Amino acid sequence: MMKRRSWQEYQKEIADDRYYYARSCIRQNFFPGSEKAFIDILQNDLGKELLDDPKHSSCTGIGYHSDIVPLETIMTVVARQFSLMNEAGYENFVTSCITSFGIYCEVLSTWNEFPETEEKTRENLLKATGREFRKPASLAHTSDVMFHFRDQIAARAKHRLVNAVTGEPLKVVEHIGCHYAKIFPKSGIGGSEFPYVLAGMIESWGGEVVDYPERRHCCGFGFRNYLVQANRGYSIANSHKKLESMAPYKPDFIVANCPGCAMFLDKWQYTIAEMEGTTYGQNGHGIPVLTYEEMAGLVLGYDPWALGLQMHQVDVEPLLDKMGIEYDPAAKYLGRNGKYIGKPASAVVNCCPTDTIYDIRE
Amino acid sequence: MAAIHFGYTISKPRAIDLDRNNLRKSDEILREMPELQTCIGCGACTAICTAGNLTSFNFRKVHTLVRRGEYQGAYEEMNKCMLCGKCRLVCPRGINTRGVVMLIKRKLGDF
Amino acid sequence: MKKRIIVIGGGVAGMQTALRLAEQGVEPVIVEKEPELGGKLRGWHVLFPSFTPAEEVLTALRRRVNESGIEVLTSAEVVGLEPRSVRLADGRELHGDSVVVATGFTLFDASIKEEYGYGIYDNVLTSADLERMFNEGRVARADGTAPRRIAFLHCVGSRDEKVCQQHCSKVCCITGVKQAMEMKKLFPEADVFNFYMDIRMFGPGYEEMYREAQQKYNIHFVRGRISEAAPTIDGRVQIKAEDTLTGRPLRMSVDMLVLLIGMRANDDNARLAEGAGLNRASSGFMAPRDLFLGNVCSNVGGIFYAGAVTAPKSIGETLNEATAAADAAAKYAEA
Amino acid sequence: MTFYAPFCLPFILGAALMFLIVAWKWGKWLWLLPHEDKMRILRGLPTRRTVAAIGEVVSESLLHRRIFRVNPLLGYMHMSLAFGWFLLILTGWIETVAHIGFRYVPLQGHVFFKYFATGLEHKPVFDFLMDLFLLFVLSGVALAWGKRFYSRAMGMHRTTKHVLGDRIALSALWFIFPARLLAESTTCALYGGGSFLTGSLGGWMAEHIGVMPLMTLESVAWWFYSSCLGLFFVALPFSRYMHIFTEIPLIFLRRYGVRSSEKESSYDRFQVEACSRCGICIDPCQLQSVLGINDVQSVYFLRDRRYGHLRLQVADNCLMCGRCVERCPVNIDLNTLRLNSRDRMRNVPDERRYGYFKGLDRSSGEGKVGYFAGCMTLLTPRTLTAMSTIFEAAGEEVWWADREGGVCCGRPLKLAGETDSARKMMKYNADLFRKHGITTLVTSCPICLKVFREDYDLPGVEVLHHSEYILRLIRAGRLTPERGTTRFTYHDPCELGRGSGIYDEPRAVIEAVGQLLEPASTRENALCCGSSVANTAISDGQQVQIARAVAGELEATGADVIVTACPLCKKAIGRGTKGEVRDLAEIVAGALK
């Protein structure tokens, strides 16, 4: 994909072990298997130490970007997370959410540029909670960690990102959350223009990255743009633009490293189908959207339903078949207790002949 | 289609997309009036404009949009012009602005 | 005995300084780090605004340097200087009665503005690349086909805080106009778009040329800086900008994107300045003693400046300044 | 006695066809006239206007008085052809009557009387007269030939470039009279008779040519003569020679008060086909003399319009300065015709257009006198300030209609052909004037003035140009400018001079403040500044070229200051000269104590 290796100029230190894990507020709802998969992969497959601390809270980034939470408040919240990490004896902070990652980067950078704000935060934290804190030795997004171990994962791969029948590499669209590196290009692997964090995983695991014109474009979440219903048309227009731009490349799936992006690129496909009658992907069944943890999970041979892939709006079965992954169609909508968990509306909406709709029984 | 009403629709892109816009008429206009291409966007025409002082009519902007193939509404905008000719007297590039108004109307109004 | 003056740099400025010195009865020596004289003018195709072949100017200067019997040291890099001596990288030390610094400038590396995809996508090139293509007589896309739509982007590496180049490189605007016209001559059917922030036509005949490019060549000038370039499925480049005069974002695919790269200060200016106690401007270029009565003098007696070492300049301005610098240096040496 | 021979056939057929077509055309045009025009004609018929029309037909269609004014030689040429031929026909008819009394003679009998009258007794008086008139016509033909080669002798720098049909008709016309001379001379050679021309030539032929060849020659010559006539007559209704017949009804209709308007009408056909394409309109056209544009002048405009291939580029490219109108020997209303062509090509009625006028009123002040600066005057603030000074000095209470910006008077749009939309502006302004109850409307822009006077419905409001108004103030003693020694020259704005007939008032005002020097082209012949709003085709550079030419003539007077009375002329001339250009109001205000 990237003919020249300009991304190599943007590298960063990623700790090898002992991570303090900060979860995302919203991912548990959309892709509930992802964070679990990350913990499992790190702890079981890679044998790393990771603390999933029940005491940590939301970073309040959504509130911050929606002008509800003031800067001083969010700095104090961030400081509390760090304090919890210190207390647990960890110093490598990893966060599951891109928004949070951006927030942590921004707060650390602000403290660095304006030391008086750090002092004030210490004061505030002490006043509010009686706590003190030390800044983390390293800060990384969990996709950075996954990238860091991409070769180890490749070595354990049960499946590769190749078409099991033809042997061709799968075409993968990678989407990086805006707050990953667009705020601080140096904070992301590969910088903001040619980020390599997901591309590196895809290439290591046998896939081919699609470089399409709107690759850098925002998914459309944009906080205020989605949260206010009147602005949602603008939000969906951005996803629409991206999907239109990637469609000619016929990607096999999309992978994202941001909670909102993965959700919007997935769910908006259904909405666009309802609104415009346009469906993307082969035979119009939609382009499956994975999180990088799900992608890694599939590569490592995790059960698709254990990864929570049934929660996606766009059916992932065509992708599973391409990769040659075994799965039980009957178990798709059964929870871990074996009970029916309900089913999302199909992203394929009355827009193509029914015989072209992917039939999972075949 | 649109079986469900979501309370919003996909916003139309505001971008001027030169890959999609049909520049045929714009090319015809520039062929007939090549001096229009010398506009440097100073806005003197719009500042002096008799109609522009009474409405939101912006001659500079409208003809620039037309040159980019954005014809939607240009005819109606140009119809706000009273053709008084003050703009022609102030144009530092000596563009025949009145001729431009009539040319754009002729090309976009198909007469 | 003849006075001896060391001219650092064998580009247009250096050669003209040396020629003038020789004319004044002084013995110049040119120290050039490249294996041959010519500097940045080598590889340039034609010069604005008259479309004079660069080769013509270069050949004349080289021939005259040769005919005047001026001593030339090539492949000799200067690592330090003082008013009466110059130290070379190989350890040699040259002595003279004064020094003229004519080390010129460095072309901005377009790959730093990585959002434009230079060095990453095919069909994104710089103005310098285009000149080379003109010289080679083969201007085409990477796949050899003729471009149907060409975009020029002005101010790449100029007036851009993001790459620490606040200054205006002065000559890129007119170069963009010149190259756009050359492209239109080569490909009359092609649409040419110039994306600019300001058009600065500072010289005689430049504005006329700009107007000609608009009216006669139908070159589209769009006021707005391209924000990013991305490849399209058919190997073209999609660019995005704001058409600020309509207040609307603008996007389009082009077959060729030409980046008009600016001039930046040489990296070794800092070292030379520090060694000799010379002042530098915030742009990194050398600062003349003052901008009016001493614009070819440095703040150190015996060290003089000629050409783009102090700021971006056109060839004509450089030649004039070289003459002035030579006169000042000769006067200093004679005193 | 029979008045028929086979050679008459071409003539008979040609003449019949011509009369049929001309009758059909006239009939159709008259039939299609609007009702009120038909009523005008009916009401006018029994009045003295008919007599006056007959007089004008004689003086213009036959004698070509107006062309004499352009150039005597050119006038003589046209007169010799028209009047000479008329005399030949008339005398020929009398001759027939003299020979055989009042009895029916077919047309060819009159025309070819010489051929049929060989057996009759000679009447030398008629022979002499007929030869004299033939010589008269032939002299015109000779001049017409000469004009082809050297038009300057007749005061024309450029002549019309003719189309093929015109060339055929022209050639036929040129051969008619030499052919007649030859035919009659051969007949004289064989049968005697004729006077100094046909008689002498006939005698010479009889001496030098045998009888048999002469008889063959006679037959050929009469056939040729008849054919030339036939060909000319067939070509006439389709060529420029249609003017011969069309000018006559045009004169009558005009006398009865029928006029062209901003919308095309059937009456326009009379005007369009009355154009003889003499080309007199080409020389005064500054687009031609300064810019070398030579395919848009009135003669070409009318030709293109007549044949239905008028292009917008031609219709648009005219300053409408009216210089050609002044010279037109047929008095065709060229500007109005051009205007209604533009209207047909461009007018798109749009009810919603200019909806933004609703409720708009930016006027200020109060008074019985309203001042409408006009768009262009807002770009010449010195004029505006001068007017303010003048009003104040005269103690006039003034209502300022558009000092803070207003709606254009509508004339520029009308001149561009969008007449229906222009009416909206006119209505808006007229309503505004009425609303503020003014009794006098002063404007310093002749463009506005013309449209106020001609198109606005302003009962009870006197419309004055500021030159008229200022003169009135001076004469009433309300303004007392001091007469200085400055030498002024005056540029007549087209819309003020030729357009509104105001020549004397500005001159009188200038005389009140200084000395007036007239430029070479002045009053009716004054040049146009080149920036006329009527022209949307020429470029800025071309406007400047015209302005330079005009300024050159004004500077040549040696005056200190160029004065004009139109903001647009002032702007335009200012670009053509380095000297001082002032509006009339400025010099008056400057001369006030």
mmCIF file of N, CA and C in Angstrom, chain C residues 135-196:
data_model
loop_
_atom_site.group_PDB
_atom_site.id
_atom_site.type_symbol
_atom_site.label_atom_id
_atom_site.label_comp_id
_atom_site.label_asym_id
_atom_site.label_seq_id
_atom_site.Cartn_x
_atom_site.Cartn_y
_atom_site.Cartn_z
ATOM 1 N N ASN C 135 13.135 20.405 -19.219
ATOM 2 C CA ASN C 135 14.468 20.312 -19.813
ATOM 3 C C ASN C 135 14.665 18.994 -20.518
ATOM 4 N N GLU C 136 14.127 17.935 -19.906
ATOM 5 C CA GLU C 136 14.296 16.617 -20.527
ATOM 6 C C GLU C 136 13.359 16.448 -21.710
ATOM 7 N N GLY C 137 12.422 17.393 -21.828
ATOM 8 C CA GLY C 137 11.498 17.318 -22.949
ATOM 9 C C GLY C 137 10.469 16.224 -22.786
ATOM 10 N N ARG C 138 10.287 15.764 -21.567
ATOM 11 C CA ARG C 138 9.299 14.719 -21.360
ATOM 12 C C ARG C 138 8.435 15.091 -20.159
ATOM 13 N N VAL C 139 7.353 15.762 -20.447
ATOM 14 C CA VAL C 139 6.431 16.126 -19.373
ATOM 15 C C VAL C 139 5.221 15.217 -19.501
ATOM 16 N N ALA C 140 5.031 14.379 -18.539
ATOM 17 C CA ALA C 140 3.919 13.439 -18.605
ATOM 18 C C ALA C 140 3.620 12.932 -17.219
ATOM 19 N N ARG C 141 2.502 12.238 -17.095
ATOM 20 C CA ARG C 141 2.177 11.610 -15.836
ATOM 21 C C ARG C 141 3.086 10.400 -15.654
ATOM 22 N N ALA C 142 3.012 9.797 -14.467
ATOM 23 C CA ALA C 142 3.898 8.670 -14.185
ATOM 24 C C ALA C 142 3.687 7.533 -15.180
ATOM 25 N N ASP C 143 2.459 7.366 -15.662
ATOM 26 C CA ASP C 143 2.220 6.287 -16.617
ATOM 27 C C ASP C 143 2.475 6.714 -18.058
ATOM 28 N N GLY C 144 3.031 7.906 -18.233
ATOM 29 C CA GLY C 144 3.416 8.343 -19.565
ATOM 30 C C GLY C 144 2.333 9.076 -20.328
ATOM 31 N N THR C 145 1.121 9.141 -19.771
ATOM 32 C CA THR C 145 0.042 9.805 -20.496
ATOM 33 C C THR C 145 0.089 11.314 -20.269
ATOM 34 N N ALA C 146 -0.606 12.024 -21.140
ATOM 35 C CA ALA C 146 -0.646 13.480 -21.029
ATOM 36 C C ALA C 146 -1.667 13.880 -19.973
ATOM 37 N N PRO C 147 -1.331 14.849 -19.140
ATOM 38 C CA PRO C 147 -2.304 15.294 -18.131
ATOM 39 C C PRO C 147 -3.433 16.097 -18.776
ATOM 40 N N ARG C 148 -4.640 15.883 -18.284
ATOM 41 C CA ARG C 148 -5.773 16.662 -18.785
ATOM 42 C C ARG C 148 -6.192 17.733 -17.785
ATOM 43 N N ARG C 149 -5.794 17.521 -16.564
ATOM 44 C CA ARG C 149 -6.117 18.522 -15.555
ATOM 45 C C ARG C 149 -4.920 18.642 -14.617
ATOM 46 N N ILE C 150 -4.436 19.855 -14.483
ATOM 47 C CA ILE C 150 -3.214 20.083 -13.715
ATOM 48 C C ILE C 150 -3.510 21.127 -12.645
ATOM 49 N N ALA C 151 -3.046 20.862 -11.431
ATOM 50 C CA ALA C 151 -3.192 21.872 -10.385
ATOM 51 C C ALA C 151 -1.811 22.307 -9.918
ATOM 52 N N PHE C 152 -1.657 23.603 -9.730
ATOM 53 C CA PHE C 152 -0.448 24.148 -9.126
ATOM 54 C C PHE C 152 -0.830 24.630 -7.736
ATOM 55 N N LEU C 153 0.022 24.354 -6.782
ATOM 56 C CA LEU C 153 -0.237 24.879 -5.444
ATOM 57 C C LEU C 153 0.881 25.836 -5.070
ATOM 58 N N HIS C 154 0.491 27.074 -4.823
ATOM 59 C CA HIS C 154 1.476 28.093 -4.458
ATOM 60 C C HIS C 154 1.831 27.962 -2.966
ATOM 61 N N CYS C 155 2.926 28.599 -2.594
ATOM 62 C CA CYS C 155 3.302 28.726 -1.169
ATOM 63 C C CYS C 155 3.512 27.385 -0.466
ATOM 64 N N VAL C 156 4.171 26.432 -1.101
ATOM 65 C CA VAL C 156 4.508 25.203 -0.389
ATOM 66 C C VAL C 156 5.869 25.431 0.264
ATOM 67 N N GLY C 157 5.842 25.533 1.574
ATOM 68 C CA GLY C 157 7.087 25.833 2.293
ATOM 69 C C GLY C 157 7.369 27.315 2.350
ATOM 70 N N SER C 158 6.360 28.120 2.070
ATOM 71 C CA SER C 158 6.496 29.564 2.230
ATOM 72 C C SER C 158 5.287 30.037 3.004
ATOM 73 N N ARG C 159 5.473 31.045 3.796
ATOM 74 C CA ARG C 159 4.387 31.667 4.556
ATOM 75 C C ARG C 159 3.593 30.602 5.318
ATOM 76 N N ASP C 160 4.315 29.667 5.897
ATOM 77 C CA ASP C 160 3.650 28.557 6.548
ATOM 78 C C ASP C 160 4.312 28.295 7.898
ATOM 79 N N GLU C 161 3.641 28.724 8.940
ATOM 80 C CA GLU C 161 4.170 28.535 10.298
ATOM 81 C C GLU C 161 4.357 27.061 10.622
ATOM 82 N N LYS C 162 3.503 26.238 10.008
ATOM 83 C CA LYS C 162 3.526 24.824 10.348
ATOM 84 C C LYS C 162 4.854 24.158 9.965
ATOM 85 N N VAL C 163 5.566 24.772 9.017
ATOM 86 C CA VAL C 163 6.864 24.214 8.672
ATOM 87 C C VAL C 163 7.973 25.230 8.979
ATOM 88 N N CYS C 164 7.623 26.162 9.868
ATOM 89 C CA CYS C 164 8.596 27.152 10.333
ATOM 90 C C CYS C 164 9.191 27.977 9.191
ATOM 91 N N GLN C 165 8.380 28.268 8.198
ATOM 92 C CA GLN C 165 8.835 29.133 7.107
ATOM 93 C C GLN C 165 7.836 30.282 7.020
ATOM 94 N N GLN C 166 8.135 31.346 7.783
ATOM 95 C CA GLN C 166 7.159 32.435 7.800
ATOM 96 C C GLN C 166 7.324 33.364 6.616
ATOM 97 N N HIS C 167 8.490 33.339 6.024
ATOM 98 C CA HIS C 167 8.774 34.322 4.975
ATOM 99 C C HIS C 167 8.125 33.932 3.647
ATOM 100 N N CYS C 168 8.025 34.936 2.781
ATOM 101 C CA CYS C 168 7.519 34.729 1.422
ATOM 102 C C CYS C 168 8.727 34.453 0.538
ATOM 103 N N SER C 169 8.617 33.426 -0.308
ATOM 104 C CA SER C 169 9.765 33.095 -1.153
ATOM 105 C C SER C 169 9.796 33.907 -2.437
ATOM 106 N N LYS C 170 8.845 34.805 -2.562
ATOM 107 C CA LYS C 170 8.884 35.861 -3.568
ATOM 108 C C LYS C 170 8.736 35.391 -5.018
ATOM 109 N N VAL C 171 9.498 34.439 -5.457
ATOM 110 C CA VAL C 171 9.522 34.117 -6.884
ATOM 111 C C VAL C 171 8.565 32.993 -7.270
ATOM 112 N N CYS C 172 7.989 32.298 -6.297
ATOM 113 C CA CYS C 172 7.163 31.135 -6.633
ATOM 114 C C CYS C 172 5.874 31.542 -7.335
ATOM 115 N N CYS C 173 5.283 32.695 -6.970
ATOM 116 C CA CYS C 173 4.041 33.125 -7.596
ATOM 117 C C CYS C 173 4.223 33.245 -9.096
ATOM 118 N N ILE C 174 5.246 33.988 -9.451
ATOM 119 C CA ILE C 174 5.468 34.216 -10.878
ATOM 120 C C ILE C 174 5.939 32.924 -11.557
ATOM 121 N N THR C 175 6.662 32.099 -10.809
ATOM 122 C CA THR C 175 7.055 30.803 -11.363
ATOM 123 C C THR C 175 5.817 29.950 -11.634
ATOM 124 N N GLY C 176 4.870 30.011 -10.706
ATOM 125 C CA GLY C 176 3.627 29.259 -10.902
ATOM 126 C C GLY C 176 2.891 29.720 -12.142
ATOM 127 N N VAL C 177 2.858 31.019 -12.338
ATOM 128 C CA VAL C 177 2.200 31.569 -13.523
ATOM 129 C C VAL C 177 2.951 31.119 -14.770
ATOM 130 N N LYS C 178 4.276 31.199 -14.693
ATOM 131 C CA LYS C 178 5.100 30.824 -15.850
ATOM 132 C C LYS C 178 4.911 29.355 -16.189
ATOM 133 N N GLN C 179 4.990 28.505 -15.166
ATOM 134 C CA GLN C 179 4.876 27.071 -15.427
ATOM 135 C C GLN C 179 3.472 26.699 -15.899
ATOM 136 N N ALA C 180 2.466 27.384 -15.363
ATOM 137 C CA ALA C 180 1.092 27.112 -15.802
ATOM 138 C C ALA C 180 0.963 27.425 -17.288
ATOM 139 N N MET C 181 1.569 28.529 -17.690
ATOM 140 C CA MET C 181 1.508 28.895 -19.108
ATOM 141 C C MET C 181 2.266 27.877 -19.957
ATOM 142 N N GLU C 182 3.411 27.436 -19.462
ATOM 143 C CA GLU C 182 4.180 26.439 -20.221
ATOM 144 C C GLU C 182 3.383 25.141 -20.368
ATOM 145 N N MET C 183 2.703 24.757 -19.291
ATOM 146 C CA MET C 183 1.906 23.539 -19.354
ATOM 147 C C MET C 183 0.762 23.692 -20.343
ATOM 148 N N LYS C 184 0.167 24.864 -20.321
ATOM 149 C CA LYS C 184 -0.959 25.104 -21.227
ATOM 150 C C LYS C 184 -0.466 25.108 -22.685
ATOM 151 N N LYS C 185 0.766 25.566 -22.868
ATOM 152 C CA LYS C 185 1.324 25.526 -24.229
ATOM 153 C C LYS C 185 1.557 24.084 -24.648
ATOM 154 N N LEU C 186 2.036 23.281 -23.699
ATOM 155 C CA LEU C 186 2.310 21.874 -24.017
ATOM 156 C C LEU C 186 1.018 21.083 -24.178
ATOM 157 N N PHE C 187 0.049 21.397 -23.324
ATOM 158 C CA PHE C 187 -1.210 20.644 -23.341
ATOM 159 C C PHE C 187 -2.380 21.623 -23.458
ATOM 160 N N PRO C 188 -2.615 22.103 -24.663
ATOM 161 C CA PRO C 188 -3.636 23.152 -24.808
ATOM 162 C C PRO C 188 -5.028 22.705 -24.363
ATOM 163 N N GLU C 189 -5.281 21.417 -24.408
ATOM 164 C CA GLU C 189 -6.612 20.948 -24.040
ATOM 165 C C GLU C 189 -6.766 20.793 -22.524
ATOM 166 N N ALA C 190 -5.654 20.870 -21.825
ATOM 167 C CA ALA C 190 -5.713 20.620 -20.377
ATOM 168 C C ALA C 190 -6.291 21.828 -19.643
ATOM 169 N N ASP C 191 -6.939 21.557 -18.519
ATOM 170 C CA ASP C 191 -7.396 22.627 -17.636
ATOM 171 C C ASP C 191 -6.327 22.823 -16.569
ATOM 172 N N VAL C 192 -5.934 24.040 -16.374
ATOM 173 C CA VAL C 192 -4.898 24.316 -15.385
ATOM 174 C C VAL C 192 -5.479 25.193 -14.278
ATOM 175 N N PHE C 193 -5.281 24.758 -13.061
ATOM 176 C CA PHE C 193 -5.777 25.497 -11.895
ATOM 177 C C PHE C 193 -4.598 25.894 -11.016
ATOM 178 N N ASN C 194 -4.535 27.151 -10.634
ATOM 179 C CA ASN C 194 -3.517 27.583 -9.683
ATOM 180 C C ASN C 194 -4.205 27.929 -8.362
ATOM 181 N N PHE C 195 -3.804 27.230 -7.322
ATOM 182 C CA PHE C 195 -4.365 27.510 -5.989
ATOM 183 C C PHE C 195 -3.383 28.412 -5.252
ATOM 184 N N TYR C 196 -3.860 29.561 -4.856
ATOM 185 C CA TYR C 196 -2.954 30.543 -4.251
ATOM 186 C C TYR C 196 -3.558 31.130 -2.984
#
